CSV table of C-alpha atoms in Angstrom, one decimal:
chain,number,residue,atom,x,y,z
A,1,MET,CA,0.0,0.0,0.0
A,2,VAL,CA,1.2,3.5,-0.8
A,3,GLN,CA,1.5,6.0,2.0
A,4,LEU,CA,1.4,9.7,1.3
A,5,GLU,CA,3.5,12.1,3.2
A,6,GLU,CA,3.0,15.8,3.0
A,7,VAL,CA,6.1,17.8,2.2
A,8,GLU,CA,6.0,21.5,2.9
A,9,ASP,CA,7.6,23.9,0.4
A,10,GLU,CA,10.0,26.4,1.9
A,11,GLU,CA,9.0,29.0,-0.6
A,12,PHE,CA,5.5,29.3,1.0
A,13,ASP,CA,7.0,29.9,4.5
A,14,ARG,CA,9.4,32.6,3.4
A,15,VAL,CA,8.2,36.2,3.8
A,16,GLN,CA,8.0,38.1,0.5
A,17,VAL,CA,9.4,41.5,-0.1
A,18,GLY,CA,6.9,44.3,0.7
A,19,GLU,CA,4.7,41.9,2.8
A,20,LYS,CA,5.8,43.6,6.0
A,21,ASP,CA,4.5,47.0,4.9
A,22,PHE,CA,1.0,45.8,3.9
A,23,ASN,CA,0.3,43.3,6.6
A,24,ASP,CA,-2.8,45.1,7.9
A,25,ASP,CA,-5.4,42.7,6.5
A,26,ASP,CA,-6.9,42.2,10.0
A,27,ASP,CA,-9.7,44.6,9.3
A,28,PHE,CA,-10.4,43.4,5.8
A,29,THR,CA,-13.1,40.7,5.2
A,30,ASP,CA,-14.0,39.6,1.7
A,31,THR,CA,-17.7,38.9,1.8
A,32,ASP,CA,-18.3,39.6,-1.9
A,33,SER,CA,-16.0,36.9,-3.1
A,34,GLU,CA,-17.6,34.7,-5.8
A,35,ILE,CA,-15.1,31.9,-5.4
A,36,SER,CA,-15.0,30.0,-2.2
A,37,ASP,CA,-12.4,27.4,-1.2
A,38,ASP,CA,-14.8,24.6,-2.1
A,39,GLU,CA,-15.2,25.8,-5.6
A,40,ILE,CA,-11.5,25.9,-6.6
A,41,VAL,CA,-11.2,24.1,-9.9
A,42,ALA,CA,-7.8,23.0,-11.0
A,43,THR,CA,-7.3,23.5,-14.8
A,44,THR,CA,-5.5,20.6,-16.3
A,45,SER,CA,-4.4,19.7,-19.8
A,46,GLU,CA,-6.2,16.4,-19.8
A,47,SER,CA,-8.7,15.8,-22.6
A,48,LEU,CA,-11.9,13.9,-22.3
A,49,GLY,CA,-10.3,11.0,-24.1
A,50,ASP,CA,-7.5,10.8,-21.6
A,51,ARG,CA,-10.0,10.8,-18.8
A,52,ILE,CA,-12.0,8.0,-20.4
A,53,LEU,CA,-8.9,6.0,-20.9
A,54,ALA,CA,-8.0,6.5,-17.3
A,55,LEU,CA,-11.3,4.9,-16.3
A,56,GLN,CA,-10.0,1.7,-17.9
A,57,ASP,CA,-7.7,1.1,-14.9
A,58,MET,CA,-10.6,1.7,-12.5
A,59,VAL,CA,-12.9,-1.0,-14.0
A,60,PRO,CA,-11.9,-4.6,-13.4
A,61,PRO,CA,-11.1,-6.8,-16.5
A,62,SER,CA,-14.2,-9.1,-15.9
A,63,ALA,CA,-16.5,-6.0,-15.8
A,64,ARG,CA,-14.8,-4.7,-19.0
A,65,ARG,CA,-15.5,-8.0,-20.8
A,66,ARG,CA,-19.1,-7.9,-19.7
A,67,ILE,CA,-19.5,-4.3,-20.9
A,68,ALA,CA,-17.8,-5.0,-24.2
A,69,TYR,CA,-19.9,-8.2,-24.7
A,70,GLY,CA,-23.1,-6.2,-24.0
A,71,PHE,CA,-22.1,-3.4,-26.4
A,72,ASP,CA,-21.2,-5.9,-29.1
A,73,THR,CA,-24.6,-7.6,-28.6
A,74,VAL,CA,-26.5,-4.4,-28.8
A,75,LYS,CA,-24.5,-3.3,-31.9
A,76,SER,CA,-25.2,-6.7,-33.6
A,77,TRP,CA,-28.9,-6.5,-32.9
A,78,GLY,CA,-29.0,-2.9,-34.1
A,79,TRP,CA,-27.2,-3.7,-37.3
A,80,SER,CA,-29.4,-6.8,-38.0
A,81,GLY,CA,-32.5,-4.6,-37.4
A,82,LEU,CA,-31.3,-2.0,-39.8
A,83,MET,CA,-30.5,-4.5,-42.5
A,84,LEU,CA,-33.9,-6.2,-42.1
A,85,GLY,CA,-35.6,-2.8,-42.2
A,86,GLY,CA,-33.8,-1.8,-45.3
A,87,LYS,CA,-34.6,-5.0,-47.1
A,88,THR,CA,-38.3,-4.7,-46.0
A,89,MET,CA,-38.5,-1.2,-47.3
A,90,TRP,CA,-37.0,-2.3,-50.6
A,91,VAL,CA,-39.6,-5.1,-51.0
A,92,VAL,CA,-42.5,-2.7,-50.1
A,93,SER,CA,-41.3,0.0,-52.4
A,94,THR,CA,-40.7,-2.2,-55.5
A,95,SER,CA,-44.0,-4.0,-54.9
A,96,ALA,CA,-45.8,-0.7,-54.8
A,97,LEU,CA,-44.2,0.4,-58.0
A,98,LEU,CA,-44.8,-2.9,-59.8
A,99,LEU,CA,-48.4,-3.4,-58.6
A,100,GLY,CA,-49.7,0.0,-57.5
A,101,VAL,CA,-48.8,2.2,-60.5
A,102,PRO,CA,-50.5,0.0,-63.1
A,103,PHE,CA,-53.5,-0.4,-60.8
A,104,ALA,CA,-53.7,3.4,-60.4
A,105,LEU,CA,-53.4,4.0,-64.1
A,106,ALA,CA,-56.2,1.4,-64.8
A,107,LEU,CA,-58.4,3.1,-62.2
A,108,VAL,CA,-57.9,6.5,-63.8
A,109,GLU,CA,-58.6,5.1,-67.2
A,110,GLU,CA,-61.8,3.5,-66.0
A,111,GLN,CA,-62.9,6.8,-64.4
A,112,GLN,CA,-62.3,8.6,-67.7
A,113,VAL,CA,-64.4,6.0,-69.6
A,114,VAL,CA,-67.2,6.4,-67.0
A,115,GLU,CA,-67.1,10.2,-67.4
A,116,MET,CA,-67.2,9.9,-71.2
A,117,GLU,CA,-70.3,7.6,-71.0
A,118,LYS,CA,-72.0,10.2,-68.7
A,119,GLU,CA,-71.2,12.9,-71.1
A,120,GLN,CA,-72.6,10.9,-74.0
A,121,ARG,CA,-75.8,10.2,-72.1
A,122,MET,CA,-76.1,13.9,-71.3
A,123,ARG,CA,-75.7,14.8,-75.0
A,124,GLU,CA,-78.4,12.2,-76.0
A,125,MET,CA,-80.8,13.7,-73.4
A,126,GLY,CA,-80.0,17.2,-74.6
A,127,ASN,CA,-80.7,16.2,-78.2
A,128,GLU,CA,-83.9,14.5,-77.3
A,129,LEU,CA,-85.1,17.7,-75.5
A,130,ILE,CA,-84.2,19.8,-78.6
A,131,THR,CA,-85.7,17.4,-81.1
A,132,PRO,CA,-88.2,15.2,-79.5
A,133,GLY,CA,-88.7,11.8,-81.0
A,134,ALA,CA,-85.4,11.8,-83.0
A,135,THR,CA,-83.1,8.9,-82.4
A,136,GLY,CA,-79.5,9.4,-81.9
A,137,GLY,CA,-78.3,6.9,-84.5
A,138,GLY,CA,-78.8,9.2,-87.5
A,139,GLN,CA,-81.6,7.0,-88.8
A,140,GLN,CA,-85.0,8.7,-89.0
A,141,GLN,CA,-88.2,6.7,-89.3
A,142,GLY,CA,-90.7,7.9,-91.8
A,143,ARG,CA,-93.5,10.2,-90.7
A,144,PRO,CA,-96.8,10.4,-92.2
A,145,ALA,CA,-97.4,13.6,-94.0
A,146,LEU,CA,-100.3,15.7,-93.0
């Protein structure tokens, strides 16, 4: 086990030049300070990657294997799900194109035929109102003369 021993630096104990002149801080209290002793943050040159790599030493090898196995399992299931979803979307889209588009075109054509038949019937009814008794085939039956 490692034992830590505090070593005091002599530089901190030495009196600095000019400190004797301005040593009347007894009546000064800093109540407006924004930084307290608890909030002192040491700035380091460590990056986030360095900190994560340092966690490797804190986690035991058996736990690391379990975490890696769990991550690989989730990654495998996710990849399989994405592949299955992609293939399913391909089948659905090609089926819609091969079956749906011709059906939609046939349906539109059928609606056009129905509209043309309606229009033809309306013309026949209009002609019959204008010329009662006339047939639409261009053949006129003989009428007796008066």
